[in-house]
GROMACS .gro file of C-alpha atoms in nm:
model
  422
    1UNK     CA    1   9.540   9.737   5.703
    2UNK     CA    2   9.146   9.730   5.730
    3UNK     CA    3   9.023   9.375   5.575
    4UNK     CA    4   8.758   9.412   5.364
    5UNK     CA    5   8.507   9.137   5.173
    6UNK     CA    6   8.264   9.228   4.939
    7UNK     CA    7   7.950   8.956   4.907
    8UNK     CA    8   7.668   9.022   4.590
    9UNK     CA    9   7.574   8.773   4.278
   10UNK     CA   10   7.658   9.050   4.044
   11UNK     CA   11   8.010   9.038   3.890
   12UNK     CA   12   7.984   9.360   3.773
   13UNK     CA   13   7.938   9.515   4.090
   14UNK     CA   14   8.222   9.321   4.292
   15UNK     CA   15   8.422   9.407   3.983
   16UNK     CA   16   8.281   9.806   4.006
   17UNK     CA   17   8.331   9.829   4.386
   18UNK     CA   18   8.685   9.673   4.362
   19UNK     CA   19   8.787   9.966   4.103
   20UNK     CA   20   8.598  10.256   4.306
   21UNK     CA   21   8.693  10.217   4.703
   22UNK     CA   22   9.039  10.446   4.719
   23UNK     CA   23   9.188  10.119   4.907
   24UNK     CA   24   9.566  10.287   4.980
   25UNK     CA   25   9.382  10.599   5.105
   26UNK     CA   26   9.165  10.428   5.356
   27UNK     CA   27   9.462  10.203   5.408
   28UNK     CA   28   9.223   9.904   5.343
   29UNK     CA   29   9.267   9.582   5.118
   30UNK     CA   30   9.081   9.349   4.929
   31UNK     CA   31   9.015   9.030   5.151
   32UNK     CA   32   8.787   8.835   4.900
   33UNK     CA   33   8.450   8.770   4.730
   34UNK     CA   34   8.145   8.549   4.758
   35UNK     CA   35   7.822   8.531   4.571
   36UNK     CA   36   7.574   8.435   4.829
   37UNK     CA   37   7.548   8.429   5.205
   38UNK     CA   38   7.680   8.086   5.241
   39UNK     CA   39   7.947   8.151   5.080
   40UNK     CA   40   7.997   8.502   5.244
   41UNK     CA   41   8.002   8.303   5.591
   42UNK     CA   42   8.301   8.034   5.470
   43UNK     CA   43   8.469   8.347   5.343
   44UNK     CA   44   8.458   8.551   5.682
   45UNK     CA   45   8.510   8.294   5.904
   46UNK     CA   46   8.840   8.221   5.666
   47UNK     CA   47   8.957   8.587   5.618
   48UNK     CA   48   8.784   8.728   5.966
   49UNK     CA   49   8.771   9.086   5.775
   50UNK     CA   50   8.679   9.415   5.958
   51UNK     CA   51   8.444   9.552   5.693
   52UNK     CA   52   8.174   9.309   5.519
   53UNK     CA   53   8.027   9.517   5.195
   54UNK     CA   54   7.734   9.291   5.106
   55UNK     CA   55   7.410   9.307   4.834
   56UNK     CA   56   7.068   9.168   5.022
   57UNK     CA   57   6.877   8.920   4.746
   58UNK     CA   58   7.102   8.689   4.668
   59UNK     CA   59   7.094   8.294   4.619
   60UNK     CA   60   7.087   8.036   4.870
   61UNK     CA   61   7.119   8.233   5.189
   62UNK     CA   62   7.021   8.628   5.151
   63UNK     CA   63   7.256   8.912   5.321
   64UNK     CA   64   7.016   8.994   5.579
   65UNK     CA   65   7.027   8.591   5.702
   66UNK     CA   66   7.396   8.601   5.657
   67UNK     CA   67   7.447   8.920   5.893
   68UNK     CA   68   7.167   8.738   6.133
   69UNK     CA   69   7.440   8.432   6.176
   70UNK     CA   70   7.737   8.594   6.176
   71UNK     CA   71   7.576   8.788   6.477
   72UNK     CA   72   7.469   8.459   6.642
   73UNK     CA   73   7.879   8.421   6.581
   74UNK     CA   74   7.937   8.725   6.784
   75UNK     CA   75   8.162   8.842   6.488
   76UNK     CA   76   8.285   9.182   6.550
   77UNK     CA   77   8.352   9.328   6.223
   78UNK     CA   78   8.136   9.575   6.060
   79UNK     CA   79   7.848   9.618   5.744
   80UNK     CA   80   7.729   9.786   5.557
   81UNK     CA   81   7.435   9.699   5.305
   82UNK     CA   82   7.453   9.795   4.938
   83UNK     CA   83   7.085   9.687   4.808
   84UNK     CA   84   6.918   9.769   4.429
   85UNK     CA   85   6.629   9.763   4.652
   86UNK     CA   86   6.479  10.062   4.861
   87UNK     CA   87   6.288   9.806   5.097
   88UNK     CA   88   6.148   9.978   5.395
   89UNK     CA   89   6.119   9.582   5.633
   90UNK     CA   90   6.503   9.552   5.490
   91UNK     CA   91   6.613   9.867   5.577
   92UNK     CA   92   6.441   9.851   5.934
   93UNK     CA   93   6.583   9.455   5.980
   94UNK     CA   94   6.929   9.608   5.884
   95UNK     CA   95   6.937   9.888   6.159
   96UNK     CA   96   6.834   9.661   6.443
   97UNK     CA   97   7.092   9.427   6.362
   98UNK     CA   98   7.320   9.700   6.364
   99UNK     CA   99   7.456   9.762   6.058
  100UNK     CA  100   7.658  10.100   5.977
  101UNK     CA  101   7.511  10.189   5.628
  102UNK     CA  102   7.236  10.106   5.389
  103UNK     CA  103   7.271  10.224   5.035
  104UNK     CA  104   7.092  10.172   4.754
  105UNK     CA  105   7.286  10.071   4.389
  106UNK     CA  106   7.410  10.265   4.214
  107UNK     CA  107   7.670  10.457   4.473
  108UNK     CA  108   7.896  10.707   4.390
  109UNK     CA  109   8.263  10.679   4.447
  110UNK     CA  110   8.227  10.928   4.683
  111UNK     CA  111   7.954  10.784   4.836
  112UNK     CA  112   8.140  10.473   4.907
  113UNK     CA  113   8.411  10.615   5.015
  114UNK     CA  114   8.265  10.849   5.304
  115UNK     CA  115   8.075  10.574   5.448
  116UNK     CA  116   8.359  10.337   5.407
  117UNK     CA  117   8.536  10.625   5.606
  118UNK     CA  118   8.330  10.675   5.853
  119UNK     CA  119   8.298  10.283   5.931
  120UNK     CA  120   8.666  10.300   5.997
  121UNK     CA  121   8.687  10.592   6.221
  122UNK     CA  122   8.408  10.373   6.405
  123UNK     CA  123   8.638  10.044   6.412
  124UNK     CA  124   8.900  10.253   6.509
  125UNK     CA  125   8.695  10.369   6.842
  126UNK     CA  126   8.612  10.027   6.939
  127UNK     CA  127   8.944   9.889   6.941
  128UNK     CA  128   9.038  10.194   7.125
  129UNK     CA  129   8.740  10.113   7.397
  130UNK     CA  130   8.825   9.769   7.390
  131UNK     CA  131   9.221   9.867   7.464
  132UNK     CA  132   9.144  10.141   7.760
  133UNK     CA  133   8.937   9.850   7.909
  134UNK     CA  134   9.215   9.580   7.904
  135UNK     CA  135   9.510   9.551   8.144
  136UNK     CA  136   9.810   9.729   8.103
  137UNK     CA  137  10.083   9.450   7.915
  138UNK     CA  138  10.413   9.425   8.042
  139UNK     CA  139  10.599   9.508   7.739
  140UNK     CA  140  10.959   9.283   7.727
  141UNK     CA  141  11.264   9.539   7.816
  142UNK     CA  142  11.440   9.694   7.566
  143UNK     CA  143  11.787   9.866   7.549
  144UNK     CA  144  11.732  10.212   7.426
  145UNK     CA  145  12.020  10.378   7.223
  146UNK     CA  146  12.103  10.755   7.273
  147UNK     CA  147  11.897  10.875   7.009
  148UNK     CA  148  11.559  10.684   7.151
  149UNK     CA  149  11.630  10.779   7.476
  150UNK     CA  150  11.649  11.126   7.386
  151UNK     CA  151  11.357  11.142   7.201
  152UNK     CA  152  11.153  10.932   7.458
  153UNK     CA  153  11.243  11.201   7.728
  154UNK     CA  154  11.162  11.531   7.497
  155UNK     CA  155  10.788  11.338   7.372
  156UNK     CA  156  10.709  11.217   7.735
  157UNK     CA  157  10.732  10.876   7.634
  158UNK     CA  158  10.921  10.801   7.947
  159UNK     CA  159  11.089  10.968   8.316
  160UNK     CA  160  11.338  10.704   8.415
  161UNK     CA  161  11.385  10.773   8.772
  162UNK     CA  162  11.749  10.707   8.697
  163UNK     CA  163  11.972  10.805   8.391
  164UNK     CA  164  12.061  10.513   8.130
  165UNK     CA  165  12.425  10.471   8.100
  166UNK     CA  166  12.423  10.590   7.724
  167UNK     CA  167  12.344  10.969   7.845
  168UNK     CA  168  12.571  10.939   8.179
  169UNK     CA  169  12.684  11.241   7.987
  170UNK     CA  170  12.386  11.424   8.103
  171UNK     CA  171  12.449  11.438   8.500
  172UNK     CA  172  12.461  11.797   8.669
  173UNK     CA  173  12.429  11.964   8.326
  174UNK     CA  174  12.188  12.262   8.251
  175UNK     CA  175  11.967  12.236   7.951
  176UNK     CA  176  11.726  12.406   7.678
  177UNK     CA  177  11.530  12.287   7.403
  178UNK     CA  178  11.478  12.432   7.043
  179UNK     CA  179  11.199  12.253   6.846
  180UNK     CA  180  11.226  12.295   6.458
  181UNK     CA  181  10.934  12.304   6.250
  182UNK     CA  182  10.920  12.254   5.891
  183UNK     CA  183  10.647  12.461   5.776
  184UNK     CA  184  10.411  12.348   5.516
  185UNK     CA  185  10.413  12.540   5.270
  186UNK     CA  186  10.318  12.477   4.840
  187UNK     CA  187  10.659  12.284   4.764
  188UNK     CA  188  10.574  12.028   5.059
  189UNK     CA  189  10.227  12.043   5.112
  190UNK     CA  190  10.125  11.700   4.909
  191UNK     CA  191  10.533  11.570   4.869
  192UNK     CA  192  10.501  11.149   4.887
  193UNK     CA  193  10.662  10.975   5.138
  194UNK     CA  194  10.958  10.892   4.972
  195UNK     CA  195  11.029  11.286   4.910
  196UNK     CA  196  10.904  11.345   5.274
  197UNK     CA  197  11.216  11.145   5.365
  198UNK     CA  198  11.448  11.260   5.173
  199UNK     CA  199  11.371  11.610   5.337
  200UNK     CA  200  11.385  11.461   5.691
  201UNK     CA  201  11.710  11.306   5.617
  202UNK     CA  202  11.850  11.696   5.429
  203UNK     CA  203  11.699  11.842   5.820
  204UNK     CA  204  11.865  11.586   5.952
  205UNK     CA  205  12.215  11.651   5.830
  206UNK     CA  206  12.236  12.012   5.781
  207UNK     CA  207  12.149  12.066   6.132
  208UNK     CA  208  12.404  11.833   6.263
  209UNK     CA  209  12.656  11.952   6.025
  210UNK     CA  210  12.555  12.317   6.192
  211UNK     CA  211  12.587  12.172   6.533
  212UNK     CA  212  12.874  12.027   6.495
  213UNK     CA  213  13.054  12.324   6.443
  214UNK     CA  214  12.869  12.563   6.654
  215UNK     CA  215  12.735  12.365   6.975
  216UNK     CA  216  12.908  12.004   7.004
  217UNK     CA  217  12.701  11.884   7.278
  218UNK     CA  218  12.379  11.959   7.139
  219UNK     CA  219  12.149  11.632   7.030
  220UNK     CA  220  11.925  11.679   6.722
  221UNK     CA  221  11.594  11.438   6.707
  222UNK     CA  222  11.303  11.402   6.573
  223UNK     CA  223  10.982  11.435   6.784
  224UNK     CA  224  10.721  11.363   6.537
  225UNK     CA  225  10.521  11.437   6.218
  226UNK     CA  226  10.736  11.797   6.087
  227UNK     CA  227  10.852  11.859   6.392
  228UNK     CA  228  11.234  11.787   6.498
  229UNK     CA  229  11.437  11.887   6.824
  230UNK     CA  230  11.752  11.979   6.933
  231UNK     CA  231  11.846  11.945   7.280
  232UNK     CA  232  12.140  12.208   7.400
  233UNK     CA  233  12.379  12.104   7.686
  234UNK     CA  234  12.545  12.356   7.862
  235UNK     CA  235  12.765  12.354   8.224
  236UNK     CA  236  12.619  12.457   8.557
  237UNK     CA  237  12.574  12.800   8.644
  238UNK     CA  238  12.588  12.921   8.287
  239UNK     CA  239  12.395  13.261   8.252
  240UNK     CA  240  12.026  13.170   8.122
  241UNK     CA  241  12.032  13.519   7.868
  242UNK     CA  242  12.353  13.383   7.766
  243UNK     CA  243  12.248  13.078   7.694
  244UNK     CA  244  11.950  13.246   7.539
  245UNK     CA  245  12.118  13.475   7.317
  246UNK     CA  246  12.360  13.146   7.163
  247UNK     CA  247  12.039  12.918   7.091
  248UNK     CA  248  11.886  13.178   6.915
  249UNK     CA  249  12.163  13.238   6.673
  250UNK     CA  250  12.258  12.931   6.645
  251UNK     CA  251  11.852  12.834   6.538
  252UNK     CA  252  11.856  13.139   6.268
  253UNK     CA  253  12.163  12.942   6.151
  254UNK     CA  254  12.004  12.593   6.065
  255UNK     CA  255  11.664  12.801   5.986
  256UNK     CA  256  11.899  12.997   5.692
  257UNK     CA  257  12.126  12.649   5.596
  258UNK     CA  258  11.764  12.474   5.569
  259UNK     CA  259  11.633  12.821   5.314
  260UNK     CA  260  11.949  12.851   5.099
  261UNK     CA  261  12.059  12.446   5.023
  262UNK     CA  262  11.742  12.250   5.005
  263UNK     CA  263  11.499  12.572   4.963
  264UNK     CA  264  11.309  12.444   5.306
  265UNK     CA  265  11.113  12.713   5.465
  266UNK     CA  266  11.140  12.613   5.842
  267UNK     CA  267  11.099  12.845   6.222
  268UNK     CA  268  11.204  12.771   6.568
  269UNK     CA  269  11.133  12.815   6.886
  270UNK     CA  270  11.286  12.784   7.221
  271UNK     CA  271  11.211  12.676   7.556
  272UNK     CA  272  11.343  12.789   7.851
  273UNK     CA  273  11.626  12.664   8.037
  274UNK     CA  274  11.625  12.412   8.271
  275UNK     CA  275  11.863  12.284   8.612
  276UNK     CA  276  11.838  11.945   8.521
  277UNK     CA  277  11.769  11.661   8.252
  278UNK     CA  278  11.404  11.610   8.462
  279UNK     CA  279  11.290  11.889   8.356
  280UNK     CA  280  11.388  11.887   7.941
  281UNK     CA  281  11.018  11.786   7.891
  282UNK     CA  282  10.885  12.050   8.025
  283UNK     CA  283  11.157  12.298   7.822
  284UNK     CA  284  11.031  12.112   7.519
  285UNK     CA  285  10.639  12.202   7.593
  286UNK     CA  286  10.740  12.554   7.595
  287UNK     CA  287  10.920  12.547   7.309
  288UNK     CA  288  10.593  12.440   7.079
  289UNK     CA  289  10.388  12.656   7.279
  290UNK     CA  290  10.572  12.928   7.148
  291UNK     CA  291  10.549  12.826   6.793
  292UNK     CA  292  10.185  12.792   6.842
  293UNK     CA  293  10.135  13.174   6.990
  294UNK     CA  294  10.354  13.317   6.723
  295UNK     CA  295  10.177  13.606   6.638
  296UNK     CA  296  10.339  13.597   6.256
  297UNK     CA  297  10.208  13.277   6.159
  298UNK     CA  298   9.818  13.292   6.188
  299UNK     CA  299   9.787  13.105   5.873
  300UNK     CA  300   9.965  12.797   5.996
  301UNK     CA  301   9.799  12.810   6.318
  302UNK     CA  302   9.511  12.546   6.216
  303UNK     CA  303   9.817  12.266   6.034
  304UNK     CA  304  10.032  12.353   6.385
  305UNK     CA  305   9.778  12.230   6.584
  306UNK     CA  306   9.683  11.913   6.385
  307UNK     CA  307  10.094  11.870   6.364
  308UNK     CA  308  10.122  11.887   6.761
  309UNK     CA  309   9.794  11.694   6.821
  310UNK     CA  310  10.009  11.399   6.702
  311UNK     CA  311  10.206  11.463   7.003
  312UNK     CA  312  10.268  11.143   7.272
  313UNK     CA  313  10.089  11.387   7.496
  314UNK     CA  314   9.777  11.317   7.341
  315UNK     CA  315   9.802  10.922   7.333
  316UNK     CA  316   9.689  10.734   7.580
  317UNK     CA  317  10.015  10.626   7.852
  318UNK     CA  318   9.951  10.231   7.736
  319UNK     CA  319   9.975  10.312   7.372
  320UNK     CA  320  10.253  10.528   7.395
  321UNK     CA  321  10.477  10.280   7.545
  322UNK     CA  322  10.323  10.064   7.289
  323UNK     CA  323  10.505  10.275   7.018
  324UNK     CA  324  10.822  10.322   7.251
  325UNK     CA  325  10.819   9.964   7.230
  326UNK     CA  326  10.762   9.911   6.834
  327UNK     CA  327  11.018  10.213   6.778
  328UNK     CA  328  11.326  10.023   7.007
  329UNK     CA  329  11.217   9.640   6.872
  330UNK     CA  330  11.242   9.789   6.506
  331UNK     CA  331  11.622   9.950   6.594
  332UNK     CA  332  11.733   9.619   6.743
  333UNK     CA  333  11.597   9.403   6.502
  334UNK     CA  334  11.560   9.587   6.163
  335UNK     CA  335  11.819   9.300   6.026
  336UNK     CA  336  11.532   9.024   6.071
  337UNK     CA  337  11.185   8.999   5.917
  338UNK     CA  338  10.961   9.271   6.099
  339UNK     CA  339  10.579   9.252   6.053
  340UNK     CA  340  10.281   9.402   6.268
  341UNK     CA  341  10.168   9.045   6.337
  342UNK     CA  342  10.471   8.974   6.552
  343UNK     CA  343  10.446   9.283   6.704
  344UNK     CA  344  10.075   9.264   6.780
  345UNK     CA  345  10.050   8.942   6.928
  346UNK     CA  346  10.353   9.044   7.191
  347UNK     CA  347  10.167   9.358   7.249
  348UNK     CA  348   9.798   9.188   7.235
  349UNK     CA  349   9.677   9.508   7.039
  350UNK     CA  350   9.497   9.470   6.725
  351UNK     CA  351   9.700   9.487   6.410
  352UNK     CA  352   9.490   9.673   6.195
  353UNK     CA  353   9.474  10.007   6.562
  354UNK     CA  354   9.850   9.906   6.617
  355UNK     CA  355   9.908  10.026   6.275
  356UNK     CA  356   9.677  10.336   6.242
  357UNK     CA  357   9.812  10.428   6.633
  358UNK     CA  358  10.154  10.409   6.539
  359UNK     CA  359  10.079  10.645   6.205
  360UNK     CA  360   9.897  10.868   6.420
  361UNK     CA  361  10.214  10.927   6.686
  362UNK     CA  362  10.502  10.899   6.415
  363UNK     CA  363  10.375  11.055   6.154
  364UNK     CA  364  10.391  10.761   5.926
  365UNK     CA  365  10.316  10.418   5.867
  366UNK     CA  366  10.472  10.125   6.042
  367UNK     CA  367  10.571   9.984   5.751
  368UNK     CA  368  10.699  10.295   5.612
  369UNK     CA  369  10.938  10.328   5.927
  370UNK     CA  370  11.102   9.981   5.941
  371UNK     CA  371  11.219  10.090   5.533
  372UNK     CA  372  11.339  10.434   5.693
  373UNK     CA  373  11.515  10.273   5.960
  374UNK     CA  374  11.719   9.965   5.726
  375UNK     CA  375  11.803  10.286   5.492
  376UNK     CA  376  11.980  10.484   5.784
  377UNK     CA  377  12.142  10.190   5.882
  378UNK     CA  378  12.252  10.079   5.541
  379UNK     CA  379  12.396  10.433   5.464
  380UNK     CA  380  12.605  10.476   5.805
  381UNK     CA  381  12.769  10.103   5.647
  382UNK     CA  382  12.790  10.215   5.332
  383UNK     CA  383  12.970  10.562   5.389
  384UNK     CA  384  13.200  10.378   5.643
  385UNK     CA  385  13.345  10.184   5.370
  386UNK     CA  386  13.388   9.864   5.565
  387UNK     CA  387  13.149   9.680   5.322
  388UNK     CA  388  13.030   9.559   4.973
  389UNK     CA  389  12.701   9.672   4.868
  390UNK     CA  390  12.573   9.309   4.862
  391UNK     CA  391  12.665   9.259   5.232
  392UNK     CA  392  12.547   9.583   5.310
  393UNK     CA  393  12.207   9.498   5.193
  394UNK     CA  394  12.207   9.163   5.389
  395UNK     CA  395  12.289   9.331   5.690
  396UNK     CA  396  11.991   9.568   5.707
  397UNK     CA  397  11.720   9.309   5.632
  398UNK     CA  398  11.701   9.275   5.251
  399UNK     CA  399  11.823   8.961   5.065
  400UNK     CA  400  11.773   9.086   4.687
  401UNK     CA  401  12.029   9.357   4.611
  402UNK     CA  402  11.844   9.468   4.336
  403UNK     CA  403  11.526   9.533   4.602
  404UNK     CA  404  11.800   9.711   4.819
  405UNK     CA  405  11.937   9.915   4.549
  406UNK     CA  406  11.561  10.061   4.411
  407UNK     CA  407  11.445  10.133   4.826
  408UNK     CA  408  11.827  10.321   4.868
  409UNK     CA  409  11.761  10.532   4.513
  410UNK     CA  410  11.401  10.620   4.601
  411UNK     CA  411  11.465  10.744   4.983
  412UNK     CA  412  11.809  10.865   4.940
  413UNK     CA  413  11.809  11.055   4.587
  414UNK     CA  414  12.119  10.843   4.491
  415UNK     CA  415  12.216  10.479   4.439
  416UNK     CA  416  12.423  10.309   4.691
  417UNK     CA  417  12.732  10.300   4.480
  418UNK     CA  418  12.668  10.657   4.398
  419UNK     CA  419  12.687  10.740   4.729
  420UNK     CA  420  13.001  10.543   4.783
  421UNK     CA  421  13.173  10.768   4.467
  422UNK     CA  422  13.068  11.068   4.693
   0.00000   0.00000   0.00000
């Protein structure tokens, strides 16, 4: 999250600004509070915040003065400059020390919160300038399970010149993809996260259940944002049009399952198919293009695009094994105590980009993800029967049942002993 400090003499507008900036939405938090520029430096050399929201006349040691040292500090985080005063010598002082905003009191909430916004979007640029301009890290090796693998392949996360033992299962095989996308529509458009994942779990299920039945070596992942996959098997030499003909029924099946138990308007499209597993990326890319150049879905042709902008493609080839790496350490060690501190310090990324580039890729927040994760885990356990609910909880990283039992309830619909009785 984006650090932010707010420095002015007036308790009334530390207390106002606290109330106005929309913290979750800008994925910020409150770092701390001084009232004059002495005390604004022991704060941000304590808290070393991204954002410093500061008033000009104050006691002791003025803003300008304070911004003037911190500089001399070669601190890196941002200003902006909320002054009762219109002064013209202020104003030009401010912009050649180069602070991001200069408003005079009162502000609006809207106000703050666009230039709040757009000081992020610029902190967001310069850790990504800072990042292309650093050495590649050598991430530690991780052992991918089926499910990552598959999904690595199908986002271009990875090409292993050789196939992991886990999908030996894919040698001298013939393949095509199917990418689902779950359209936004009124029911889902603003859905919280919580109900977001109860949907992507309902996806999940009823289109294995499908598969199961209809197409046993077929894999169904999900790429990211409202986009899933399903990656169809089949043996050499089997007739393309065939092939073809199956994969489209067998998509208006999950497409109607999806419509008639969990009322989930959803579409699909297909990709080619494809001599070997090399080539399953490039089935995949025609599979969204296809969805994209759907002639009967001009109005979702704007969301589509934002949707598949979140692609890997679009991500930088250090960042995206950055998330490949975040995605694997979180499945091998969702049992332990996760944060984006350990992670960032092993990947030397900022915290505060590793965060917002792992929302942008996924879909959702880091945070958000390792919860996800200790939920699938802890309802596999559960529905195996092997374990109390107590243990259960223990097992996927949570040490207060109660916790457990409130997480389970709000991203599974049910409680865990509910879904025991099922």
């Amino acid at each position: 999250m984006w650090k932010i400090v707010i420095i002015d003499d007036d308790f009334q507008v530390v207390r106002g600004l606290r109330k106005a900036i929309p913290w979750e939405e800008l994925d910020a938090e409150f770092a701390g509070e001084a009232i004059d520029g002495e005390g604004g430096l022991k704060l941000i050399e304590e808290v070393n915040p991204d954002i410093v929201l500061t008033d000009i006349y104050m006691p002791e040691m003025n803003g300008i003065q304070m911004i003037e040292a911190l500089k001399q500090q070669s601190f890196t985080g941002r200003f902006v400059i909320l002054s009762g005063y219109n002064d013209f010598e202020y104003a030009r002082t401010a912009l050649r020390l180069g602070v991001d905003d200069y408003l005079t009191k009162p502000v609006t909430v809207d106000q703050i919160r666009q230039v709040l916004d757009e000081t992020i979007r610029k902190l967001e640029e310069t850790y990504l300038q800072r990042l292309e301009q650093t050495e590649e890290p050598s991430y530690p090796a991780m052992n991918w399970r089926q499910e990552e693998w598959t999904a690595s392949i199908l986002n271009g996360l990875t090409q292993p010149e050789e196939l992991p033992a886990a999908l030996s299962e894919w040698r001298d095989k013939q393949f095509t993809v199917m990418v689902i996308e779950v359209m936004w529509t009124e029911r889902t458009r603003n859905i919280s996260i919580a109900d977001w994942n109860l949907f992507r779990f309902a996806v999940a299920n009823i289109s294995e259940e499908v598969l199961g039945g209809e197409w046993r070596t077929a894999s169904f992942v999900w790429l990211f944002g409202n986009y899933a996959a399903v990656l169809l098997r089949s043996e050499p030499g089997t007739d393309a049009l065939q092939t073809a003909s199956a994969a489209e029924r067998l998509g208006g099946l999950i497409i109607n399952y999806l419509k008639s138990y969990i009322d989930l308007d959803a579409r699909f499209g297909l990709g080619r198919t494809k001599d070997s597993w090399q080539e399953i990326k490039a089935s995949c890319d025609e599979a969204l293009q296809g969805l994209l150049e759907d002639p009967d879905q001009e109005q979702q042709a704007e969301e589509s695009q934002t949707a598949t902008e979140l692609s890997f493609n679009t991500i930088h080839e250090k960042h995206r094994k950055a998330v490949q790496y975040m995605i694997e350490y979180v499945h091998t060690h969702y049992a332990e105590d996760i944060t984006l501190e350990q992670l960032a310090s092993q990947l030397y990324i900022s915290k505060n980009y590793l965060n917002q580039l792992f929302k942008k890729v996924t879909g959702e927040t880091f945070t958000n993800y390792v919860i996800r994760v200790r939920i699938e885990k802890a309802k596999v356990l559960l529905l195996e029967g092997k374990h109390l609910i107590y243990e259960v909880s223990e097992m996927v990283g949570y040490q207060n049942v109660p916790y457990f039992t409130t997480l389970f309830k709000k991203y599974c619909g049910v409680t865990p002993s509910e879904l025991m009785k099922q």
